[in-house]
PDB file of C-alpha atoms in Angstrom:
ATOM      1  CA  MET H   1      -0.059  -0.532   0.057  1.00 43.00           C
ATOM      2  CA  GLN H   2       1.483   3.427  -0.747  1.00 47.00           C
ATOM      3  CA  SER H   3       2.115   5.253   2.376  1.00 51.00           C
ATOM      4  CA  ILE H   4       0.522   8.582   4.034  1.00 62.00           C
ATOM      5  CA  GLU H   5       3.848  10.648   4.081  1.00 64.00           C
ATOM      6  CA  SER H   6       1.790  13.683   3.707  1.00 78.00           C
ATOM      7  CA  SER H   7       0.329  15.179   6.825  1.00 89.00           C
ATOM      8  CA  GLN H   8      -2.358  17.303   4.859  1.00 95.00           C
ATOM      9  CA  PHE H   9      -3.893  17.527   1.304  1.00 97.00           C
ATOM     10  CA  TYR H  10      -6.633  19.371  -0.832  1.00 98.00           C
ATOM     11  CA  LEU H  11     -10.339  18.685  -1.774  1.00 98.00           C
ATOM     12  CA  PRO H  12     -11.384  18.556  -5.300  1.00 98.00           C
ATOM     13  CA  ASN H  13     -13.524  21.328  -5.554  1.00 98.00           C
ATOM     14  CA  LEU H  14     -16.410  18.886  -6.499  1.00 98.00           C
ATOM     15  CA  PHE H  15     -19.612  21.877  -6.296  1.00 97.00           C
ATOM     16  CA  ALA H  16     -17.061  23.656  -8.980  1.00 96.00           C
ATOM     17  CA  SER H  17     -18.396  20.407 -10.857  1.00 95.00           C
ATOM     18  CA  CYS H  18     -21.796  20.187  -9.524  1.00 97.00           C
ATOM     19  CA  PRO H  19     -24.133  22.819 -11.429  1.00 95.00           C
ATOM     20  CA  LEU H  20     -27.532  20.855  -9.094  1.00 95.00           C
ATOM     21  CA  ARG H  21     -29.463  23.824  -7.100  1.00 93.00           C
ATOM     22  CA  LYS H  22     -27.549  24.282  -4.046  1.00 94.00           C
ATOM     23  CA  GLY H  23     -28.784  25.763  -0.483  1.00 94.00           C
ATOM     24  CA  VAL H  24     -32.337  23.944  -0.942  1.00 96.00           C
ATOM     25  CA  ILE H  25     -33.450  23.144   2.611  1.00 97.00           C
ATOM     26  CA  PHE H  26     -37.162  21.684   4.429  1.00 98.00           C
ATOM     27  CA  PRO H  27     -39.194  24.957   5.195  1.00 97.00           C
ATOM     28  CA  GLY H  28     -40.254  23.447   8.334  1.00 96.00           C
ATOM     29  CA  ASP H  29     -38.567  23.823  11.939  1.00 97.00           C
ATOM     30  CA  TYR H  30     -36.573  20.490  11.233  1.00 97.00           C
ATOM     31  CA  LYS H  31     -34.350  20.897  14.073  1.00 97.00           C
ATOM     32  CA  ALA H  32     -37.567  20.487  16.496  1.00 97.00           C
ATOM     33  CA  ILE H  33     -38.649  17.385  14.458  1.00 97.00           C
ATOM     34  CA  GLY H  34     -34.739  16.061  13.987  1.00 96.00           C
ATOM     35  CA  ALA H  35     -34.465  15.815  18.148  1.00 96.00           C
ATOM     36  CA  ALA H  36     -37.796  14.504  18.526  1.00 96.00           C
ATOM     37  CA  SER H  37     -36.855  11.734  16.151  1.00 96.00           C
ATOM     38  CA  LYS H  38     -33.515  11.525  18.074  1.00 95.00           C
ATOM     39  CA  ALA H  39     -35.084  11.027  21.109  1.00 95.00           C
ATOM     40  CA  TRP H  40     -36.634   8.106  19.538  1.00 95.00           C
ATOM     41  CA  ILE H  41     -34.061   6.513  18.809  1.00 95.00           C
ATOM     42  CA  ASN H  42     -32.415   7.005  22.045  1.00 93.00           C
ATOM     43  CA  ALA H  43     -35.010   5.663  23.643  1.00 95.00           C
ATOM     44  CA  TYR H  44     -34.473   2.347  23.233  1.00 94.00           C
ATOM     45  CA  ASP H  45     -31.174   2.377  24.861  1.00 92.00           C
ATOM     46  CA  VAL H  46     -28.983   0.401  22.005  1.00 91.00           C
ATOM     47  CA  PHE H  47     -26.011   2.829  22.137  1.00 90.00           C
ATOM     48  CA  THR H  48     -23.216   3.049  24.654  1.00 89.00           C
ATOM     49  CA  GLU H  49     -22.219   6.240  25.723  1.00 91.00           C
ATOM     50  CA  ARG H  50     -19.678   7.149  23.199  1.00 89.00           C
ATOM     51  CA  GLN H  51     -21.647   5.966  20.054  1.00 89.00           C
ATOM     52  CA  ARG H  52     -24.672   8.102  21.617  1.00 90.00           C
ATOM     53  CA  ASN H  53     -22.397  10.769  21.649  1.00 89.00           C
ATOM     54  CA  ILE H  54     -21.152  10.656  18.519  1.00 87.00           C
ATOM     55  CA  PHE H  55     -24.896   9.902  17.015  1.00 87.00           C
ATOM     56  CA  ASP H  56     -26.469  13.086  18.827  1.00 86.00           C
ATOM     57  CA  LYS H  57     -23.474  14.997  17.052  1.00 84.00           C
ATOM     58  CA  THR H  58     -24.250  14.535  13.887  1.00 86.00           C
ATOM     59  CA  ASN H  59     -26.393  16.867  13.284  1.00 92.00           C
ATOM     60  CA  SER H  60     -28.840  14.547  10.891  1.00 94.00           C
ATOM     61  CA  GLU H  61     -31.634  16.567  10.895  1.00 96.00           C
ATOM     62  CA  LEU H  62     -29.754  19.003   9.019  1.00 97.00           C
ATOM     63  CA  LEU H  63     -28.878  16.311   6.483  1.00 97.00           C
ATOM     64  CA  SER H  64     -32.341  15.046   6.347  1.00 97.00           C
ATOM     65  CA  ALA H  65     -33.589  19.152   5.750  1.00 98.00           C
ATOM     66  CA  ARG H  66     -30.970  18.759   2.699  1.00 98.00           C
ATOM     67  CA  ALA H  67     -32.312  15.672   1.231  1.00 98.00           C
ATOM     68  CA  PHE H  68     -35.696  15.902   1.675  1.00 98.00           C
ATOM     69  CA  PRO H  69     -37.027  20.005   0.890  1.00 97.00           C
ATOM     70  CA  TYR H  70     -39.899  18.533  -1.148  1.00 97.00           C
ATOM     71  CA  VAL H  71     -41.656  16.539   1.520  1.00 97.00           C
ATOM     72  CA  SER H  72     -44.532  17.212   3.719  1.00 96.00           C
ATOM     73  CA  HIS H  73     -44.457  17.715   7.976  1.00 94.00           C
ATOM     74  CA  GLU H  74     -45.496  14.270   8.559  1.00 93.00           C
ATOM     75  CA  LYS H  75     -43.450  12.452   5.943  1.00 96.00           C
ATOM     76  CA  PHE H  76     -40.184  14.498   7.346  1.00 97.00           C
ATOM     77  CA  ARG H  77     -40.365  13.383  10.437  1.00 96.00           C
ATOM     78  CA  THR H  78     -40.695   9.992   9.165  1.00 96.00           C
ATOM     79  CA  CYS H  79     -37.597  10.800   7.139  1.00 96.00           C
ATOM     80  CA  CYS H  80     -35.979  11.721   9.703  1.00 96.00           C
ATOM     81  CA  ASP H  81     -36.482   8.312  11.548  1.00 95.00           C
ATOM     82  CA  CYS H  82     -35.384   6.611   8.320  1.00 95.00           C
ATOM     83  CA  LEU H  83     -32.174   8.188   8.435  1.00 95.00           C
ATOM     84  CA  ASN H  84     -31.575   8.087  12.503  1.00 94.00           C
ATOM     85  CA  LEU H  85     -32.007   4.275  11.766  1.00 94.00           C
ATOM     86  CA  LEU H  86     -29.462   3.922   9.402  1.00 92.00           C
ATOM     87  CA  TRP H  87     -27.126   6.169  11.339  1.00 91.00           C
ATOM     88  CA  MET H  88     -27.464   3.716  14.171  1.00 91.00           C
ATOM     89  CA  ILE H  89     -26.743   0.844  12.311  1.00 91.00           C
ATOM     90  CA  ASP H  90     -23.797   2.374  11.058  1.00 87.00           C
ATOM     91  CA  GLU H  91     -22.209   3.347  14.714  1.00 86.00           C
ATOM     92  CA  ILE H  92     -22.764  -0.042  16.012  1.00 87.00           C
ATOM     93  CA  SER H  93     -21.691  -2.111  12.918  1.00 85.00           C
ATOM     94  CA  ASP H  94     -18.030  -0.394  13.264  1.00 81.00           C
ATOM     95  CA  ASP H  95     -17.403  -1.727  16.380  1.00 84.00           C
ATOM     96  CA  LEU H  96     -18.204  -5.304  15.425  1.00 90.00           C
ATOM     97  CA  ASN H  97     -16.103  -7.924  13.903  1.00 94.00           C
ATOM     98  CA  GLY H  98     -17.645  -9.889  11.204  1.00 94.00           C
ATOM     99  CA  PRO H  99     -19.572 -12.490  13.339  1.00 95.00           C
ATOM    100  CA  GLY H 100     -20.957  -9.478  15.733  1.00 95.00           C
ATOM    101  CA  ALA H 101     -22.280  -7.890  12.158  1.00 93.00           C
ATOM    102  CA  ARG H 102     -23.888 -10.454  11.067  1.00 95.00           C
ATOM    103  CA  LYS H 103     -25.559 -10.906  13.643  1.00 95.00           C
ATOM    104  CA  THR H 104     -26.861  -7.358  14.239  1.00 94.00           C
ATOM    105  CA  GLY H 105     -27.426  -7.671  10.653  1.00 94.00           C
ATOM    106  CA  ASP H 106     -29.591 -10.797  10.484  1.00 95.00           C
ATOM    107  CA  LEU H 107     -31.732  -9.510  13.746  1.00 95.00           C
ATOM    108  CA  PHE H 108     -32.317  -6.165  11.622  1.00 95.00           C
ATOM    109  CA  VAL H 109     -33.653  -8.048   8.412  1.00 95.00           C
ATOM    110  CA  ASN H 110     -35.797 -10.159   9.946  1.00 95.00           C
ATOM    111  CA  CYS H 111     -37.657  -7.840  12.003  1.00 95.00           C
ATOM    112  CA  LEU H 112     -38.085  -5.704   8.870  1.00 94.00           C
ATOM    113  CA  LYS H 113     -39.886  -9.222   7.369  1.00 93.00           C
ATOM    114  CA  ASP H 114     -41.474 -10.372   9.694  1.00 92.00           C
ATOM    115  CA  PRO H 115     -43.248  -8.470  12.062  1.00 88.00           C
ATOM    116  CA  ASN H 116     -43.936 -11.251  14.477  1.00 91.00           C
ATOM    117  CA  PHE H 117     -39.834 -12.179  14.679  1.00 92.00           C
ATOM    118  CA  ASP H 118     -38.731 -11.084  17.881  1.00 87.00           C
ATOM    119  CA  ASP H 119     -35.583 -11.658  20.418  1.00 91.00           C
ATOM    120  CA  ASN H 120     -36.735  -9.151  22.880  1.00 91.00           C
ATOM    121  CA  SER H 121     -33.823  -6.931  22.458  1.00 94.00           C
ATOM    122  CA  PRO H 122     -34.036  -3.132  21.944  1.00 94.00           C
ATOM    123  CA  LEU H 123     -32.782  -3.609  18.211  1.00 94.00           C
ATOM    124  CA  ALA H 124     -35.700  -5.855  17.646  1.00 94.00           C
ATOM    125  CA  ASP H 125     -37.889  -3.464  19.590  1.00 94.00           C
ATOM    126  CA  LEU H 126     -37.101  -0.172  17.157  1.00 95.00           C
ATOM    127  CA  THR H 127     -36.868  -1.956  14.084  1.00 95.00           C
ATOM    128  CA  LYS H 128     -40.147  -3.582  14.711  1.00 94.00           C
ATOM    129  CA  ASP H 129     -41.704  -0.152  15.034  1.00 94.00           C
ATOM    130  CA  PHE H 130     -39.385   1.215  12.068  1.00 94.00           C
ATOM    131  CA  ARG H 131     -41.450  -1.238   9.930  1.00 94.00           C
ATOM    132  CA  ILE H 132     -44.628  -0.002  11.180  1.00 93.00           C
ATOM    133  CA  ARG H 133     -43.866   3.779  10.654  1.00 91.00           C
ATOM    134  CA  PHE H 134     -42.193   3.690   7.532  1.00 94.00           C
ATOM    135  CA  VAL H 135     -42.278  -0.012   5.222  1.00 93.00           C
ATOM    136  CA  GLU H 136     -46.061  -0.769   5.878  1.00 92.00           C
ATOM    137  CA  LYS H 137     -46.473   2.884   4.659  1.00 93.00           C
ATOM    138  CA  LEU H 138     -44.464   2.018   0.732  1.00 95.00           C
ATOM    139  CA  GLY H 139     -46.005   1.353  -2.271  1.00 95.00           C
ATOM    140  CA  PRO H 140     -45.468  -2.383  -2.683  1.00 96.00           C
ATOM    141  CA  ARG H 141     -43.144  -2.137  -5.292  1.00 97.00           C
ATOM    142  CA  SER H 142     -40.901   0.389  -3.588  1.00 97.00           C
ATOM    143  CA  ALA H 143     -41.477  -2.324  -0.143  1.00 96.00           C
ATOM    144  CA  LYS H 144     -40.174  -4.896  -2.126  1.00 97.00           C
ATOM    145  CA  ARG H 145     -37.114  -2.669  -3.548  1.00 97.00           C
ATOM    146  CA  PHE H 146     -36.611  -1.418  -0.077  1.00 97.00           C
ATOM    147  CA  MET H 147     -36.476  -5.000   1.249  1.00 97.00           C
ATOM    148  CA  LYS H 148     -33.903  -5.801  -1.143  1.00 97.00           C
ATOM    149  CA  HIS H 149     -31.646  -3.072  -0.643  1.00 97.00           C
ATOM    150  CA  ALA H 150     -31.614  -3.390   3.498  1.00 97.00           C
ATOM    151  CA  GLN H 151     -30.425  -7.113   2.633  1.00 97.00           C
ATOM    152  CA  ASP H 152     -27.791  -5.609   0.409  1.00 97.00           C
ATOM    153  CA  TYR H 153     -26.676  -3.329   2.997  1.00 96.00           C
ATOM    154  CA  ILE H 154     -26.688  -5.647   5.684  1.00 96.00           C
ATOM    155  CA  ASP H 155     -24.545  -8.060   3.569  1.00 96.00           C
ATOM    156  CA  ALA H 156     -22.164  -5.084   2.719  1.00 95.00           C
ATOM    157  CA  PHE H 157     -21.230  -4.165   5.994  1.00 91.00           C
ATOM    158  CA  VAL H 158     -20.904  -7.182   7.154  1.00 94.00           C
ATOM    159  CA  LEU H 159     -18.276  -7.896   4.270  1.00 94.00           C
ATOM    160  CA  GLU H 160     -16.595  -4.315   5.753  1.00 92.00           C
ATOM    161  CA  ALA H 161     -16.510  -5.819   8.846  1.00 92.00           C
ATOM    162  CA  GLU H 162     -15.127  -8.989   7.787  1.00 94.00           C
ATOM    163  CA  LEU H 163     -12.779  -7.227   5.405  1.00 93.00           C
ATOM    164  CA  ARG H 164     -11.727  -5.057   8.419  1.00 90.00           C
ATOM    165  CA  ASP H 165     -10.694  -7.899  10.383  1.00 92.00           C
ATOM    166  CA  LYS H 166      -8.913  -9.356   8.123  1.00 93.00           C
ATOM    167  CA  ARG H 167      -7.224  -5.876   7.708  1.00 91.00           C
ATOM    168  CA  GLU H 168      -7.569  -6.634   3.798  1.00 93.00           C
ATOM    169  CA  ILE H 169      -8.339  -4.100   1.334  1.00 93.00           C
ATOM    170  CA  LEU H 170     -10.628  -4.476  -1.779  1.00 93.00           C
ATOM    171  CA  ASP H 171      -9.469  -4.245  -5.179  1.00 94.00           C
ATOM    172  CA  LEU H 172     -10.627  -1.073  -7.504  1.00 95.00           C
ATOM    173  CA  ALA H 173     -13.362  -3.541  -9.569  1.00 95.00           C
ATOM    174  CA  SER H 174     -14.793  -4.660  -6.699  1.00 95.00           C
ATOM    175  CA  TYR H 175     -15.089  -1.977  -4.727  1.00 96.00           C
ATOM    176  CA  PRO H 176     -18.112   0.238  -6.158  1.00 96.00           C
ATOM    177  CA  THR H 177     -20.730  -2.734  -5.825  1.00 95.00           C
ATOM    178  CA  LEU H 178     -19.869  -2.884  -2.204  1.00 95.00           C
ATOM    179  CA  ARG H 179     -19.857   1.393  -1.750  1.00 96.00           C
ATOM    180  CA  ARG H 180     -23.154   1.042  -3.602  1.00 96.00           C
ATOM    181  CA  ASN H 181     -24.986  -0.826  -0.855  1.00 96.00           C
ATOM    182  CA  ASN H 182     -22.692  -0.088   2.427  1.00 93.00           C
ATOM    183  CA  SER H 183     -23.411   3.370   1.804  1.00 95.00           C
ATOM    184  CA  ALA H 184     -27.121   2.751   2.010  1.00 95.00           C
ATOM    185  CA  ASN H 185     -27.846   4.955  -1.013  1.00 96.00           C
ATOM    186  CA  HIS H 186     -30.201   2.542  -2.851  1.00 97.00           C
ATOM    187  CA  ILE H 187     -32.216   2.766   0.713  1.00 97.00           C
ATOM    188  CA  SER H 188     -31.782   6.433   0.837  1.00 96.00           C
ATOM    189  CA  PHE H 189     -33.397   6.664  -2.527  1.00 98.00           C
ATOM    190  CA  ASP H 190     -36.509   4.332  -1.602  1.00 97.00           C
ATOM    191  CA  PHE H 191     -37.072   7.002   0.956  1.00 96.00           C
ATOM    192  CA  ALA H 192     -37.417   9.189  -2.305  1.00 97.00           C
ATOM    193  CA  GLU H 193     -40.062   7.740  -3.256  1.00 97.00           C
ATOM    194  CA  PHE H 194     -41.643   7.584   0.046  1.00 97.00           C
ATOM    195  CA  GLY H 195     -41.591  11.029   0.034  1.00 96.00           C
ATOM    196  CA  LEU H 196     -42.886  11.970  -3.454  1.00 97.00           C
ATOM    197  CA  GLU H 197     -45.678   9.555  -2.711  1.00 97.00           C
ATOM    198  CA  ILE H 198     -44.754   7.603  -5.841  1.00 97.00           C
ATOM    199  CA  ASP H 199     -44.176   3.569  -6.627  1.00 98.00           C
ATOM    200  CA  LEU H 200     -42.240   3.729  -9.684  1.00 98.00           C
ATOM    201  CA  PRO H 201     -43.032   0.485 -12.030  1.00 98.00           C
ATOM    202  CA  ASP H 202     -40.159  -2.285 -11.718  1.00 97.00           C
ATOM    203  CA  GLU H 203     -39.886  -2.137 -15.256  1.00 98.00           C
ATOM    204  CA  LEU H 204     -37.983   0.855 -14.837  1.00 98.00           C
ATOM    205  CA  PHE H 205     -35.554  -0.567 -12.834  1.00 98.00           C
ATOM    206  CA  GLU H 206     -35.061  -2.508 -15.700  1.00 98.00           C
ATOM    207  CA  ASP H 207     -34.158  -0.010 -17.691  1.00 98.00           C
ATOM    208  CA  ALA H 208     -30.354   0.723 -19.076  1.00 98.00           C
ATOM    209  CA  THR H 209     -30.546   4.640 -19.253  1.00 98.00           C
ATOM    210  CA  PHE H 210     -32.851   5.283 -15.659  1.00 98.00           C
ATOM    211  CA  MET H 211     -30.352   2.947 -14.391  1.00 98.00           C
ATOM    212  CA  LYS H 212     -27.777   5.015 -15.691  1.00 98.00           C
ATOM    213  CA  VAL H 213     -29.124   8.004 -13.694  1.00 98.00           C
ATOM    214  CA  TYR H 214     -29.591   5.814 -11.025  1.00 98.00           C
ATOM    215  CA  TYR H 215     -25.933   4.734 -10.459  1.00 98.00           C
ATOM    216  CA  ALA H 216     -24.661   8.199 -11.253  1.00 98.00           C
ATOM    217  CA  ALA H 217     -26.454  10.159  -8.518  1.00 98.00           C
ATOM    218  CA  SER H 218     -25.620   7.100  -6.105  1.00 98.00           C
ATOM    219  CA  ASP H 219     -21.841   6.669  -6.962  1.00 98.00           C
ATOM    220  CA  MET H 220     -21.786  10.443  -6.907  1.00 98.00           C
ATOM    221  CA  ILE H 221     -22.382  10.363  -3.096  1.00 98.00           C
ATOM    222  CA  TRP H 222     -20.069   7.572  -2.234  1.00 98.00           C
ATOM    223  CA  TRP H 223     -17.122   9.055  -4.315  1.00 98.00           C
ATOM    224  CA  SER H 224     -17.519  12.330  -2.223  1.00 98.00           C
ATOM    225  CA  ASN H 225     -18.332  10.544   0.755  1.00 97.00           C
ATOM    226  CA  ASP H 226     -15.268   8.888   0.835  1.00 97.00           C
ATOM    227  CA  VAL H 227     -13.240  11.981   0.047  1.00 98.00           C
ATOM    228  CA  TYR H 228     -14.773  13.817   2.513  1.00 98.00           C
ATOM    229  CA  SER H 229     -14.859  11.223   5.236  1.00 96.00           C
ATOM    230  CA  PHE H 230     -11.446  10.073   4.542  1.00 96.00           C
ATOM    231  CA  LYS H 231      -9.520  12.217   7.437  1.00 95.00           C
ATOM    232  CA  MET H 232     -11.920  10.618  10.129  1.00 92.00           C
ATOM    233  CA  GLU H 233     -11.827   7.259   8.656  1.00 89.00           C
ATOM    234  CA  HIS H 234      -7.824   7.099   8.601  1.00 88.00           C
ATOM    235  CA  GLY H 235      -8.156   8.450  12.674  1.00 86.00           C
ATOM    236  CA  LYS H 236      -9.847   5.339  13.530  1.00 81.00           C
ATOM    237  CA  GLY H 237      -8.084   2.619  11.601  1.00 79.00           C
ATOM    238  CA  HIS H 238     -10.966   1.911   8.896  1.00 71.00           C
ATOM    239  CA  GLY H 239      -9.297   4.006   5.873  1.00 71.00           C
ATOM    240  CA  GLY H 240      -9.370   0.232   3.888  1.00 82.00           C
ATOM    241  CA  SER H 241     -12.812   0.892   3.159  1.00 88.00           C
ATOM    242  CA  ASN H 242     -12.221   4.616   0.953  1.00 95.00           C
ATOM    243  CA  ILE H 243     -11.964   5.326  -2.519  1.00 97.00           C
ATOM    244  CA  VAL H 244      -8.613   6.949  -1.950  1.00 97.00           C
ATOM    245  CA  THR H 245      -6.778   4.518  -0.010  1.00 95.00           C
ATOM    246  CA  ILE H 246      -7.176   1.815  -2.683  1.00 96.00           C
ATOM    247  CA  LEU H 247      -6.812   4.174  -5.213  1.00 97.00           C
ATOM    248  CA  MET H 248      -3.145   4.683  -2.827  1.00 96.00           C
ATOM    249  CA  HIS H 249      -2.964   0.668  -3.026  1.00 94.00           C
ATOM    250  CA  GLU H 250      -3.698  -0.563  -6.016  1.00 95.00           C
ATOM    251  CA  CYS H 251      -3.064   2.573  -8.366  1.00 96.00           C
ATOM    252  CA  GLY H 252       0.457   3.537  -6.757  1.00 96.00           C
ATOM    253  CA  MET H 253      -0.812   7.300  -6.448  1.00 97.00           C
ATOM    254  CA  ASP H 254      -0.082   9.321  -3.526  1.00 96.00           C
ATOM    255  CA  LEU H 255      -2.691  11.141  -1.256  1.00 97.00           C
ATOM    256  CA  GLN H 256      -2.785  14.316  -3.330  1.00 97.00           C
ATOM    257  CA  THR H 257      -3.483  12.436  -6.725  1.00 98.00           C
ATOM    258  CA  ALA H 258      -5.929  10.226  -5.352  1.00 98.00           C
ATOM    259  CA  SER H 259      -7.812  13.083  -4.117  1.00 98.00           C
ATOM    260  CA  ASP H 260      -7.656  14.866  -7.476  1.00 98.00           C
ATOM    261  CA  TYR H 261      -8.642  11.843  -9.217  1.00 98.00           C
ATOM    262  CA  VAL H 262     -11.835  11.917  -7.370  1.00 98.00           C
ATOM    263  CA  GLY H 263     -12.818  14.907  -8.396  1.00 98.00           C
ATOM    264  CA  VAL H 264     -12.058  13.845 -12.118  1.00 98.00           C
ATOM    265  CA  GLU H 265     -14.551  10.744 -11.670  1.00 98.00           C
ATOM    266  CA  PHE H 266     -17.569  12.878  -9.875  1.00 98.00           C
ATOM    267  CA  ARG H 267     -17.151  15.117 -13.121  1.00 98.00           C
ATOM    268  CA  LYS H 268     -17.668  12.141 -14.846  1.00 98.00           C
ATOM    269  CA  LEU H 269     -20.587  11.010 -13.279  1.00 98.00           C
ATOM    270  CA  MET H 270     -22.027  14.289 -12.837  1.00 98.00           C
ATOM    271  CA  ASP H 271     -22.283  14.339 -16.856  1.00 98.00           C
ATOM    272  CA  ARG H 272     -23.471  10.609 -16.829  1.00 98.00           C
ATOM    273  CA  TYR H 273     -26.073  11.861 -14.947  1.00 98.00           C
ATOM    274  CA  PHE H 274     -27.345  14.398 -16.928  1.00 98.00           C
ATOM    275  CA  GLU H 275     -26.548  12.989 -19.840  1.00 98.00           C
ATOM    276  CA  GLY H 276     -29.582   9.734 -19.145  1.00 98.00           C
ATOM    277  CA  ARG H 277     -31.849  12.220 -18.125  1.00 98.00           C
ATOM    278  CA  LYS H 278     -31.642  14.205 -21.079  1.00 98.00           C
ATOM    279  CA  ASN H 279     -31.732  10.329 -22.970  1.00 98.00           C
ATOM    280  CA  MET H 280     -34.722   8.820 -21.414  1.00 98.00           C
ATOM    281  CA  ARG H 281     -37.749   7.723 -23.618  1.00 97.00           C
ATOM    282  CA  SER H 282     -40.955   8.320 -22.766  1.00 98.00           C
ATOM    283  CA  TRP H 283     -43.213   6.237 -20.562  1.00 98.00           C
ATOM    284  CA  GLY H 284     -46.225   8.365 -21.004  1.00 98.00           C
ATOM    285  CA  ALA H 285     -47.047  11.760 -19.418  1.00 98.00           C
ATOM    286  CA  ALA H 286     -48.108  10.466 -16.153  1.00 98.00           C
ATOM    287  CA  LEU H 287     -44.877   8.657 -15.094  1.00 98.00           C
ATOM    288  CA  ASP H 288     -42.737  10.804 -17.173  1.00 98.00           C
ATOM    289  CA  ALA H 289     -43.713  13.398 -14.388  1.00 98.00           C
ATOM    290  CA  ASP H 290     -42.728  11.152 -11.806  1.00 98.00           C
ATOM    291  CA  LEU H 291     -39.383  10.534 -13.051  1.00 98.00           C
ATOM    292  CA  GLU H 292     -38.726  14.192 -13.224  1.00 98.00           C
ATOM    293  CA  ARG H 293     -39.171  14.655  -9.694  1.00 98.00           C
ATOM    294  CA  TYR H 294     -37.640  11.122  -8.723  1.00 98.00           C
ATOM    295  CA  PHE H 295     -34.625  12.055 -11.136  1.00 98.00           C
ATOM    296  CA  ASP H 296     -34.497  15.885  -9.257  1.00 98.00           C
ATOM    297  CA  ALA H 297     -34.738  13.864  -5.578  1.00 98.00           C
ATOM    298  CA  LEU H 298     -31.554  11.673  -6.394  1.00 98.00           C
ATOM    299  CA  GLY H 299     -29.477  15.130  -7.144  1.00 98.00           C
ATOM    300  CA  GLN H 300     -30.953  16.460  -4.060  1.00 98.00           C
ATOM    301  CA  TRP H 301     -28.724  14.044  -2.715  1.00 98.00           C
ATOM    302  CA  VAL H 302     -25.601  14.259  -4.352  1.00 98.00           C
ATOM    303  CA  VAL H 303     -26.252  17.947  -3.452  1.00 98.00           C
ATOM    304  CA  ALA H 304     -27.333  17.976   0.666  1.00 98.00           C
ATOM    305  CA  ASN H 305     -24.501  15.100   1.209  1.00 97.00           C
ATOM    306  CA  MET H 306     -21.984  18.132  -0.108  1.00 98.00           C
ATOM    307  CA  GLU H 307     -23.077  20.803   1.552  1.00 98.00           C
ATOM    308  CA  TRP H 308     -23.924  19.150   4.667  1.00 97.00           C
ATOM    309  CA  SER H 309     -20.474  17.536   5.177  1.00 97.00           C
ATOM    310  CA  PHE H 310     -19.338  21.119   5.820  1.00 97.00           C
ATOM    311  CA  GLU H 311     -22.073  21.936   7.982  1.00 95.00           C
ATOM    312  CA  THR H 312     -20.950  19.251  10.623  1.00 92.00           C
ATOM    313  CA  GLN H 313     -17.999  18.291  12.680  1.00 91.00           C
ATOM    314  CA  ARG H 314     -18.226  14.574  11.574  1.00 91.00           C
ATOM    315  CA  TYR H 315     -15.546  14.552   9.502  1.00 94.00           C
ATOM    316  CA  PHE H 316     -13.242  17.840   9.849  1.00 95.00           C
ATOM    317  CA  GLY H 317     -13.782  18.849  13.271  1.00 92.00           C
ATOM    318  CA  PRO H 318     -14.615  22.475  14.595  1.00 93.00           C
ATOM    319  CA  ALA H 319     -12.527  23.596  11.360  1.00 95.00           C
ATOM    320  CA  TYR H 320     -15.540  22.424   8.927  1.00 96.00           C
ATOM    321  CA  GLU H 321     -16.009  25.837   8.024  1.00 96.00           C
ATOM    322  CA  GLU H 322     -11.968  26.666   7.323  1.00 97.00           C
ATOM    323  CA  VAL H 323     -11.926  23.575   5.233  1.00 98.00           C
ATOM    324  CA  ARG H 324     -14.790  24.493   3.023  1.00 97.00           C
ATOM    325  CA  LYS H 325     -13.378  27.782   2.311  1.00 97.00           C
ATOM    326  CA  THR H 326      -9.328  26.171   1.405  1.00 98.00           C
ATOM    327  CA  ARG H 327     -10.378  22.675   0.907  1.00 98.00           C
ATOM    328  CA  LEU H 328      -7.387  21.921   2.882  1.00 98.00           C
ATOM    329  CA  VAL H 329      -7.266  19.006   5.416  1.00 97.00           C
ATOM    330  CA  LYS H 330      -4.901  18.442   7.927  1.00 95.00           C
ATOM    331  CA  LEU H 331      -4.615  14.976   8.977  1.00 92.00           C
TER     332      LEU H 331
END
């Protein structure tokens, strides 16, 4: 693996490559709604004290407000619950080895699939409550997709834990599949269908042009997240599951070159997103209108992830505003 000889690097200017509308936010009192959502999670007492402190400082309600500015007040609370549940699973899984991650993940999925499944644990109670709040309100097609995406997510974070146990780094060809799934982006896109009150036909997800837009949006989120979160993950010893590390390991890049490469790839993905939207065939007036709103929602996720990354201490500590100005990250 290419050693990290530099104590600092510059982030690529991804905002310059992003013509999507910025600065959009949910118009309601997202802080109060988010606080109620976090209280719902914390009431089940699934965190250690350290995990709860991290969770409470994520400013996840702002990410929800950036990602779902188009939803109703009621649905915004549910979207906050959805994201906070994912934050909880992500935070818990970071401390688990492979077998522990599989046990936790299987419990989560089993509670989603079967309302009668129960092991009397706080996580089971929380997940069953979430099923009522969200899963049972989805349309039949989006509900089926959500269950598949939830299983994909669990399988991916188990694989990540197993790789961490072995101190193994995936190759460049294998990593995107893992990252698309462990990022939970596809689950988040299911939230978008819920927020927009649509239930897209399965045929769309078999259409090559539709999936070109879908994967371009998903990939922009995890490529940008990997470079933004590199400092945090490197500090935690989890840098092996990061595209920056993989570029250094497989391609022999230094840290700055790998960061610059992320910027180049992000621009290609942004072009692919707009090209796919331009080339979508018509599916009829009603579905075309739903697709426009859905694609806008995917693009909103891309921007939300970028803006929120510089509005919280999660990745850059107290210097997050300065990092956004200078793009200089000190390890």
